[in-house]
Amino acid sequence: MPASTTPTTTAEIRSAFLKFFEDRGCKLFPSSSLIPDDPSLLLANAGMNQFKPYYQGKKTMHEIGATSCQKCVRTNDIDIIGCDGRHASFFEMLGNFSFGGVSKEQACRWALELSTEVFGLPKDRLHFTVFTDDDETHDIWRSLGVAEDHISRLGEDDNFWAAGPTGPCGPCSEIYYDMGEDVGCGRPDCAPGCDCDRFLEYWNLVFTQFDRQEDGSMPELPHRNLDTGMGLERMSAIMQGKTSFFDSDIMQGLIKLGEEISGAAYVSDDYEGPSRSLRIIADHARSVDFMISDGILPSNEGRGYVLRRLLRRAVFHGRLLGVSGAFLTRFIDRVNELMGDAYPELVKNATLVKGIVSAEEERFSQTLDNGRVYLDEALSKLAEGETLPGSAAFMLHDTFGFPVDLTVEIAEGAGHAVDIEGFNREMEAQRERARANVKGDAWGTFNDVWTELSDTLAPTEFCGYDADELEGARVLAIVRDGERVERADAGEAVEVVLDRTPFYAEMGGQVGDTGVLSSGDFSASVSDTKAHNGIYAHVAHVEKGPLAEGDVVSATVDHHRRELLRRNHTATHLLDAALKEVLGEHVNQAGSLVTPERLRFDFTHFEAVTADELARIEELVNREIFAAKPVVTQEMGIDEAKAAGAVALFGEKYGDRVRVVSVGTEERPFSRELCGGTHARNTAEVGLFRIVSESSTGANVRRIEAVTSEGAIAFLEDRARLLAESASALKCRVDEVPARIASLQKDLHAVEQKLKAALTGGASDAMASAIQGAVDLGAYRLVVAELPGLEASDLRSAWDTVRQKIEGPVACVLASVTSKGTPALIAAGTDEAVAAGFKAGAIIKQIAPLVGGGGGGRPNMAQAGGKNAAGIADALAAARTALGA
């Protein structure tokens, strides 16, 4: 193995690789986001992703090549992770790329030099593969001193890369490290490409040199491209003398934490049971941290679904290890300790990541509790080896939010398969029902005409930051009913494309401008402005016509409406800054809507914002407004903007040049954000800011709705009117309203207490009937009943009445429909009943799913809520059956 002076830790290997290529003239690129620019990719999965424009010739690199360490996520083999030492959902890909600047021979020479001289790998343990017909690369390796018996030729599946059936393609050459005969299959012909663990591929060199034609011919490209990738985790295992990358430094740092939390012991060569779970948690926690740090939030589709699936699998395997409480945030801290130096975004977003992870973990823990009760019951009814029906798996998914892959995992652990085809049929039937309920076509606004126009027309020039009116705009295109037309007549609804415009198209949450297009014999009212691939479409109704392509018109924005939009948009920036100051730096914008009447701002946060916090936020924003601070916009490079502290939207992509909007002085701005919208010139123009509401829009995302200027005045006037009407109805002065309401509430509370006493006391008809119907089970008496009109908290009082009225050991299962229309359940028993076998928590867990809910508690007291009040009768019947009544 390498000498101690060579790089051995993951950090040292990463640094040595990048320095090696930088020293040879390659430009160092930072890792791109896990959210790729390429719409064909869900997640960044290779080092070459960010260099695609260079391969396509859309960008030119002046250096001879590039080098990077790219963070990647792949989940196509998620079920294998933990079952061997090679597969992972998150990994780092070290790469060296060139677009005509590095020859094939030079690339091979560098690869061998780095492997043997920097990493100190013995040449006799290196093996090389080339494409079957690639004599050129074979001869290069031989000229570099590689022995003939260390070179293998593999076919197209292994050693040829192609972008598709036609287009750029070329041979590959892979480098393998011989891990030793003791980890191999023992066959005398074992060589690279064998499925055993002896030969570990750690580097792949792709030589994109051909352009495959439809006839199958492959002429050479104008210049040869180079795409090399070295798996950092695999190289770490090699350099640290491990056969599994899970045994290398970073993963061991995470696995040891898992051992500490769970008490389970990790065994390196055990790929089942606790060791597998420890690997899965370590791998998935790392992926979760990096994904959220790059702007991916948990959801039920796309990248968010991948994230949620990884997070939930980690939680589930924690449960398998016996971890009952929340634990994943401890893994986030450990990942940040181990990798924060190389990826500072992890440390920067640590509070946000931990908040989201904590909320998701808590939510899924409840899902697990509820779903496991249903699943365990369903599995208990199956004969040995019988398959779980797809309908049961779908019920778990649809009602409890239980991921089907976890259903499969649990069922397999109990010796049962799952009817996945049946599950998929149920899913498709649900999709069909959803499609049948859709009132409009979700793709209705899409039309190929805009793709065609964006291919032929230059992007619209926006001239509306400093002016609301523009003379001499030329009509480039007219679209009617999704088709391009040459002219539009009076009475027609069209979309008009101009070469330049003062109209702001709907983007970044700000709605599009309205106004008028006009010329001598033409006028049209514009009701909206939309953007299609950089082309601005003025949604217009022609009042006087005709209008034809090539005409020159005046474009006039509705000035008053534009001013209201400016004020509300600037207020969103002030609100964002205030939220960060009051709630913490983890707050990031997750969406917005800016209209003339109001503003809506979605942001990442893990709990409801308190009334006190809302008051402080509102006060901060108004302080900036009353201070009459300037609002300054500047254009600058993206790196310069970030260095100046400009806030970028979480997970958003930006070009090389950006527009920065700052509020306050240059030295100490209150707010500085990247933004392309229109804004007030001074905060004083915003007038007044009032928060109207705060609510949740989903997991870890809150929403504030607010008004400014004219909207704020209208809001206050409306509140004053409502207060006056309330005073009139209460027959008191306005300033006496709070005291009058407090007095009425006190009187109402007294009445409610009397009513509850009547409903829960032994004298009430329902209570008396329930007690009279108590069943003698021998060891104790059991009351099972529905008591109408009670809240969840009142059921405890009903249990007190049962104990008072029935002497000796007694237990109950009671239900009610609350004032909100939701079901409430309680199970309770005396100590004697519990000793005789009554378990309140167990019975509640069993019957709560029948009312669409979940709950739990102690053996002597447990409660549950739900969503389906119609299931109360079934729940009580199930309780009677389970308890033998």
Short mmCIF file of N, CA and C in Angstrom, two decimals, residues 513-617:
data_model
loop_
_atom_site.label_atom_id
_atom_site.label_comp_id
_atom_site.label_asym_id
_atom_site.label_seq_id
_atom_site.Cartn_x
_atom_site.Cartn_y
_atom_site.Cartn_z
N ASP A 513 -47.63 43.31 -16.36
CA ASP A 513 -48.23 44.65 -16.47
C ASP A 513 -49.44 44.64 -17.38
N THR A 514 -50.29 45.65 -17.19
CA THR A 514 -51.42 45.92 -18.08
C THR A 514 -51.25 47.33 -18.64
N GLY A 515 -52.05 47.67 -19.63
CA GLY A 515 -51.94 49.00 -20.21
C GLY A 515 -52.54 49.05 -21.60
N VAL A 516 -51.89 49.84 -22.50
CA VAL A 516 -52.45 50.09 -23.84
C VAL A 516 -51.34 50.04 -24.87
N LEU A 517 -51.63 49.42 -26.02
CA LEU A 517 -50.81 49.53 -27.22
C LEU A 517 -51.59 50.37 -28.21
N SER A 518 -50.94 51.32 -28.87
CA SER A 518 -51.68 52.21 -29.77
C SER A 518 -50.79 52.76 -30.88
N SER A 519 -51.46 53.20 -31.96
CA SER A 519 -50.84 53.97 -33.04
C SER A 519 -51.96 54.81 -33.65
N GLY A 520 -51.73 55.38 -34.81
CA GLY A 520 -52.73 56.28 -35.38
C GLY A 520 -54.12 55.69 -35.50
N ASP A 521 -54.25 54.53 -36.13
CA ASP A 521 -55.57 53.92 -36.35
C ASP A 521 -55.77 52.65 -35.54
N PHE A 522 -54.94 52.46 -34.56
CA PHE A 522 -55.00 51.20 -33.81
C PHE A 522 -54.91 51.46 -32.31
N SER A 523 -55.65 50.66 -31.55
CA SER A 523 -55.49 50.65 -30.10
C SER A 523 -55.92 49.28 -29.57
N ALA A 524 -55.24 48.84 -28.53
CA ALA A 524 -55.59 47.56 -27.91
C ALA A 524 -55.32 47.67 -26.42
N SER A 525 -56.21 47.10 -25.62
CA SER A 525 -56.02 47.08 -24.17
C SER A 525 -55.26 45.81 -23.81
N VAL A 526 -54.20 45.96 -23.02
CA VAL A 526 -53.38 44.84 -22.59
C VAL A 526 -53.81 44.42 -21.19
N SER A 527 -54.28 43.18 -21.05
CA SER A 527 -54.77 42.69 -19.75
C SER A 527 -53.72 41.90 -18.98
N ASP A 528 -52.62 41.53 -19.65
CA ASP A 528 -51.57 40.77 -18.98
C ASP A 528 -50.35 40.74 -19.90
N THR A 529 -49.19 40.45 -19.30
CA THR A 529 -47.96 40.26 -20.07
C THR A 529 -47.28 39.01 -19.57
N LYS A 530 -46.96 38.11 -20.51
CA LYS A 530 -46.37 36.83 -20.15
C LYS A 530 -45.05 36.64 -20.89
N ALA A 531 -44.18 35.81 -20.32
CA ALA A 531 -42.89 35.52 -20.94
C ALA A 531 -42.85 34.07 -21.42
N HIS A 532 -42.40 33.87 -22.66
CA HIS A 532 -42.23 32.55 -23.24
C HIS A 532 -40.80 32.44 -23.75
N ASN A 533 -39.94 31.78 -22.99
CA ASN A 533 -38.54 31.61 -23.42
C ASN A 533 -37.89 32.92 -23.81
N GLY A 534 -38.12 33.96 -23.02
CA GLY A 534 -37.50 35.25 -23.29
C GLY A 534 -38.31 36.14 -24.21
N ILE A 535 -39.38 35.61 -24.81
CA ILE A 535 -40.26 36.40 -25.68
C ILE A 535 -41.43 36.91 -24.84
N TYR A 536 -41.66 38.24 -24.83
CA TYR A 536 -42.76 38.82 -24.07
C TYR A 536 -44.02 38.84 -24.93
N ALA A 537 -45.11 38.31 -24.39
CA ALA A 537 -46.39 38.30 -25.09
C ALA A 537 -47.35 39.25 -24.39
N HIS A 538 -47.81 40.29 -25.09
CA HIS A 538 -48.79 41.23 -24.55
C HIS A 538 -50.18 40.67 -24.85
N VAL A 539 -50.86 40.21 -23.80
CA VAL A 539 -52.19 39.63 -23.96
C VAL A 539 -53.18 40.79 -24.15
N ALA A 540 -53.72 40.92 -25.36
CA ALA A 540 -54.43 42.15 -25.71
C ALA A 540 -55.78 41.88 -26.37
N HIS A 541 -56.67 42.86 -26.22
CA HIS A 541 -57.94 42.87 -26.94
C HIS A 541 -57.92 44.09 -27.86
N VAL A 542 -58.06 43.84 -29.16
CA VAL A 542 -57.97 44.93 -30.14
C VAL A 542 -59.26 45.75 -30.10
N GLU A 543 -59.12 47.03 -29.72
CA GLU A 543 -60.28 47.93 -29.69
C GLU A 543 -60.51 48.55 -31.07
N LYS A 544 -59.45 49.03 -31.69
CA LYS A 544 -59.51 49.58 -33.05
C LYS A 544 -58.43 48.90 -33.86
N GLY A 545 -58.69 48.60 -35.10
CA GLY A 545 -57.70 47.88 -35.90
C GLY A 545 -57.66 48.38 -37.32
N PRO A 546 -56.90 47.67 -38.13
CA PRO A 546 -56.19 46.45 -37.80
C PRO A 546 -54.78 46.71 -37.27
N LEU A 547 -54.12 45.59 -36.84
CA LEU A 547 -52.71 45.60 -36.46
C LEU A 547 -52.02 44.52 -37.28
N ALA A 548 -50.84 44.83 -37.81
CA ALA A 548 -50.13 43.87 -38.65
C ALA A 548 -48.67 43.76 -38.20
N GLU A 549 -48.07 42.60 -38.52
CA GLU A 549 -46.65 42.44 -38.25
C GLU A 549 -45.87 43.54 -38.97
N GLY A 550 -44.89 44.10 -38.29
CA GLY A 550 -44.08 45.18 -38.86
C GLY A 550 -44.56 46.56 -38.48
N ASP A 551 -45.81 46.66 -37.94
CA ASP A 551 -46.32 47.97 -37.52
C ASP A 551 -45.49 48.50 -36.35
N VAL A 552 -45.49 49.82 -36.21
CA VAL A 552 -44.82 50.48 -35.10
C VAL A 552 -45.89 51.08 -34.18
N VAL A 553 -45.78 50.80 -32.88
CA VAL A 553 -46.82 51.23 -31.94
C VAL A 553 -46.18 51.89 -30.73
N SER A 554 -47.03 52.58 -29.96
CA SER A 554 -46.64 53.08 -28.65
C SER A 554 -47.12 52.09 -27.61
N ALA A 555 -46.31 51.87 -26.57
CA ALA A 555 -46.67 50.93 -25.51
C ALA A 555 -46.72 51.70 -24.20
N THR A 556 -47.89 51.75 -23.57
CA THR A 556 -48.07 52.54 -22.36
C THR A 556 -48.58 51.66 -21.22
N VAL A 557 -47.81 51.57 -20.16
CA VAL A 557 -48.18 50.76 -18.99
C VAL A 557 -49.16 51.54 -18.12
N ASP A 558 -50.09 50.81 -17.50
CA ASP A 558 -50.99 51.42 -16.51
C ASP A 558 -50.12 51.91 -15.34
N HIS A 559 -49.91 53.24 -15.29
CA HIS A 559 -48.94 53.81 -14.36
C HIS A 559 -49.32 53.55 -12.90
N HIS A 560 -50.59 53.79 -12.56
CA HIS A 560 -51.01 53.64 -11.17
C HIS A 560 -50.84 52.19 -10.70
N ARG A 561 -51.24 51.24 -11.53
CA ARG A 561 -51.10 49.82 -11.18
C ARG A 561 -49.63 49.45 -11.03
N ARG A 562 -48.79 49.95 -11.94
CA ARG A 562 -47.35 49.68 -11.86
C ARG A 562 -46.77 50.19 -10.54
N GLU A 563 -47.18 51.38 -10.10
CA GLU A 563 -46.66 51.92 -8.85
C GLU A 563 -47.03 51.05 -7.66
N LEU A 564 -48.26 50.52 -7.68
CA LEU A 564 -48.66 49.62 -6.59
C LEU A 564 -47.82 48.35 -6.60
N LEU A 565 -47.52 47.84 -7.80
CA LEU A 565 -46.67 46.65 -7.92
C LEU A 565 -45.27 46.93 -7.40
N ARG A 566 -44.72 48.09 -7.76
CA ARG A 566 -43.38 48.46 -7.29
C ARG A 566 -43.33 48.42 -5.76
N ARG A 567 -44.32 49.03 -5.14
CA ARG A 567 -44.33 49.12 -3.67
C ARG A 567 -44.43 47.74 -3.03
N ASN A 568 -45.33 46.91 -3.56
CA ASN A 568 -45.50 45.59 -2.97
C ASN A 568 -44.27 44.71 -3.19
N HIS A 569 -43.62 44.87 -4.35
CA HIS A 569 -42.43 44.05 -4.61
C HIS A 569 -41.29 44.45 -3.66
N THR A 570 -41.09 45.74 -3.48
CA THR A 570 -40.05 46.18 -2.54
C THR A 570 -40.37 45.70 -1.13
N ALA A 571 -41.66 45.67 -0.79
CA ALA A 571 -42.06 45.19 0.54
C ALA A 571 -41.69 43.72 0.74
N THR A 572 -41.72 42.91 -0.32
CA THR A 572 -41.32 41.50 -0.15
C THR A 572 -39.85 41.40 0.22
N HIS A 573 -39.01 42.30 -0.33
CA HIS A 573 -37.59 42.30 0.02
C HIS A 573 -37.40 42.71 1.48
N LEU A 574 -38.14 43.71 1.91
CA LEU A 574 -38.06 44.14 3.30
C LEU A 574 -38.54 43.03 4.23
N LEU A 575 -39.61 42.36 3.82
CA LEU A 575 -40.16 41.27 4.63
C LEU A 575 -39.16 40.12 4.74
N ASP A 576 -38.50 39.76 3.64
CA ASP A 576 -37.51 38.69 3.64
C ASP A 576 -36.39 39.00 4.64
N ALA A 577 -35.89 40.22 4.59
CA ALA A 577 -34.81 40.61 5.50
C ALA A 577 -35.29 40.60 6.95
N ALA A 578 -36.51 41.06 7.19
CA ALA A 578 -37.05 41.09 8.55
C ALA A 578 -37.26 39.68 9.10
N LEU A 579 -37.73 38.77 8.24
CA LEU A 579 -37.92 37.38 8.65
C LEU A 579 -36.59 36.75 9.08
N LYS A 580 -35.54 37.02 8.32
CA LYS A 580 -34.22 36.48 8.67
C LYS A 580 -33.75 37.04 10.01
N GLU A 581 -34.01 38.32 10.24
CA GLU A 581 -33.56 38.95 11.48
C GLU A 581 -34.31 38.42 12.69
N VAL A 582 -35.61 38.18 12.54
CA VAL A 582 -36.44 37.77 13.67
C VAL A 582 -36.41 36.25 13.88
N LEU A 583 -36.51 35.49 12.78
CA LEU A 583 -36.63 34.03 12.89
C LEU A 583 -35.29 33.31 12.75
N GLY A 584 -34.35 33.89 12.01
CA GLY A 584 -33.06 33.25 11.83
C GLY A 584 -32.65 33.17 10.37
N GLU A 585 -31.37 32.93 10.14
CA GLU A 585 -30.83 32.90 8.79
C GLU A 585 -31.27 31.68 7.99
N HIS A 586 -31.91 30.71 8.65
CA HIS A 586 -32.40 29.55 7.91
C HIS A 586 -33.56 29.91 6.99
N VAL A 587 -34.16 31.07 7.20
CA VAL A 587 -35.30 31.48 6.38
C VAL A 587 -34.83 31.73 4.94
N ASN A 588 -35.50 31.10 4.00
CA ASN A 588 -35.26 31.32 2.58
C ASN A 588 -36.59 31.46 1.86
N GLN A 589 -36.61 32.30 0.84
CA GLN A 589 -37.83 32.46 0.06
C GLN A 589 -38.15 31.18 -0.67
N ALA A 590 -39.41 30.73 -0.57
CA ALA A 590 -39.85 29.51 -1.24
C ALA A 590 -40.94 29.80 -2.26
N GLY A 591 -41.16 31.07 -2.58
CA GLY A 591 -42.19 31.46 -3.54
C GLY A 591 -42.77 32.80 -3.15
N SER A 592 -43.36 33.48 -4.12
CA SER A 592 -43.98 34.77 -3.81
C SER A 592 -45.01 35.12 -4.88
N LEU A 593 -45.88 36.03 -4.54
CA LEU A 593 -46.84 36.59 -5.49
C LEU A 593 -46.95 38.08 -5.19
N VAL A 594 -46.71 38.90 -6.22
CA VAL A 594 -46.80 40.34 -6.06
C VAL A 594 -47.87 40.84 -7.01
N THR A 595 -48.97 41.32 -6.46
CA THR A 595 -50.06 41.90 -7.25
C THR A 595 -50.24 43.35 -6.83
N PRO A 596 -51.05 44.13 -7.54
CA PRO A 596 -51.28 45.52 -7.12
C PRO A 596 -51.97 45.60 -5.76
N GLU A 597 -52.81 44.61 -5.44
CA GLU A 597 -53.62 44.68 -4.24
C GLU A 597 -52.90 44.18 -2.99
N ARG A 598 -52.01 43.19 -3.15
CA ARG A 598 -51.42 42.55 -1.98
C ARG A 598 -50.12 41.85 -2.37
N LEU A 599 -49.44 41.31 -1.38
CA LEU A 599 -48.25 40.48 -1.62
C LEU A 599 -48.37 39.21 -0.80
N ARG A 600 -47.79 38.17 -1.34
CA ARG A 600 -47.76 36.87 -0.65
C ARG A 600 -46.32 36.38 -0.66
N PHE A 601 -45.86 35.92 0.49
CA PHE A 601 -44.46 35.52 0.60
C PHE A 601 -44.37 34.18 1.30
N ASP A 602 -43.85 33.15 0.61
CA ASP A 602 -43.64 31.82 1.19
C ASP A 602 -42.18 31.68 1.60
N PHE A 603 -41.94 31.07 2.75
CA PHE A 603 -40.58 30.98 3.25
C PHE A 603 -40.38 29.70 4.06
N THR A 604 -39.14 29.25 4.11
CA THR A 604 -38.83 28.02 4.84
C THR A 604 -38.77 28.32 6.34
N HIS A 605 -39.57 27.59 7.09
CA HIS A 605 -39.58 27.69 8.55
C HIS A 605 -40.33 26.47 9.06
N PHE A 606 -40.10 26.07 10.31
CA PHE A 606 -40.55 24.76 10.75
C PHE A 606 -41.73 24.80 11.71
N GLU A 607 -42.21 25.97 12.04
CA GLU A 607 -43.32 26.07 12.97
C GLU A 607 -44.06 27.38 12.70
N ALA A 608 -45.25 27.49 13.26
CA ALA A 608 -46.03 28.71 13.08
C ALA A 608 -45.29 29.91 13.70
N VAL A 609 -45.37 31.04 13.03
CA VAL A 609 -44.76 32.26 13.55
C VAL A 609 -45.69 32.82 14.62
N THR A 610 -45.15 33.10 15.79
CA THR A 610 -45.98 33.57 16.90
C THR A 610 -46.47 35.00 16.67
N ALA A 611 -47.49 35.38 17.43
CA ALA A 611 -48.03 36.73 17.31
C ALA A 611 -46.96 37.77 17.65
N ASP A 612 -46.14 37.47 18.66
CA ASP A 612 -45.07 38.40 19.04
C ASP A 612 -44.05 38.54 17.91
N GLU A 613 -43.69 37.41 17.29
CA GLU A 613 -42.73 37.45 16.18
C GLU A 613 -43.30 38.22 15.00
N LEU A 614 -44.58 38.02 14.69
CA LEU A 614 -45.22 38.75 13.59
C LEU A 614 -45.20 40.25 13.87
N ALA A 615 -45.44 40.62 15.11
CA ALA A 615 -45.43 42.04 15.47
C ALA A 615 -44.04 42.64 15.27
N ARG A 616 -43.00 41.88 15.66
CA ARG A 616 -41.63 42.37 15.49
C ARG A 616 -41.27 42.48 14.01
N ILE A 617 -41.71 41.51 13.21
CA ILE A 617 -41.44 41.54 11.77
C ILE A 617 -42.10 42.76 11.14
#
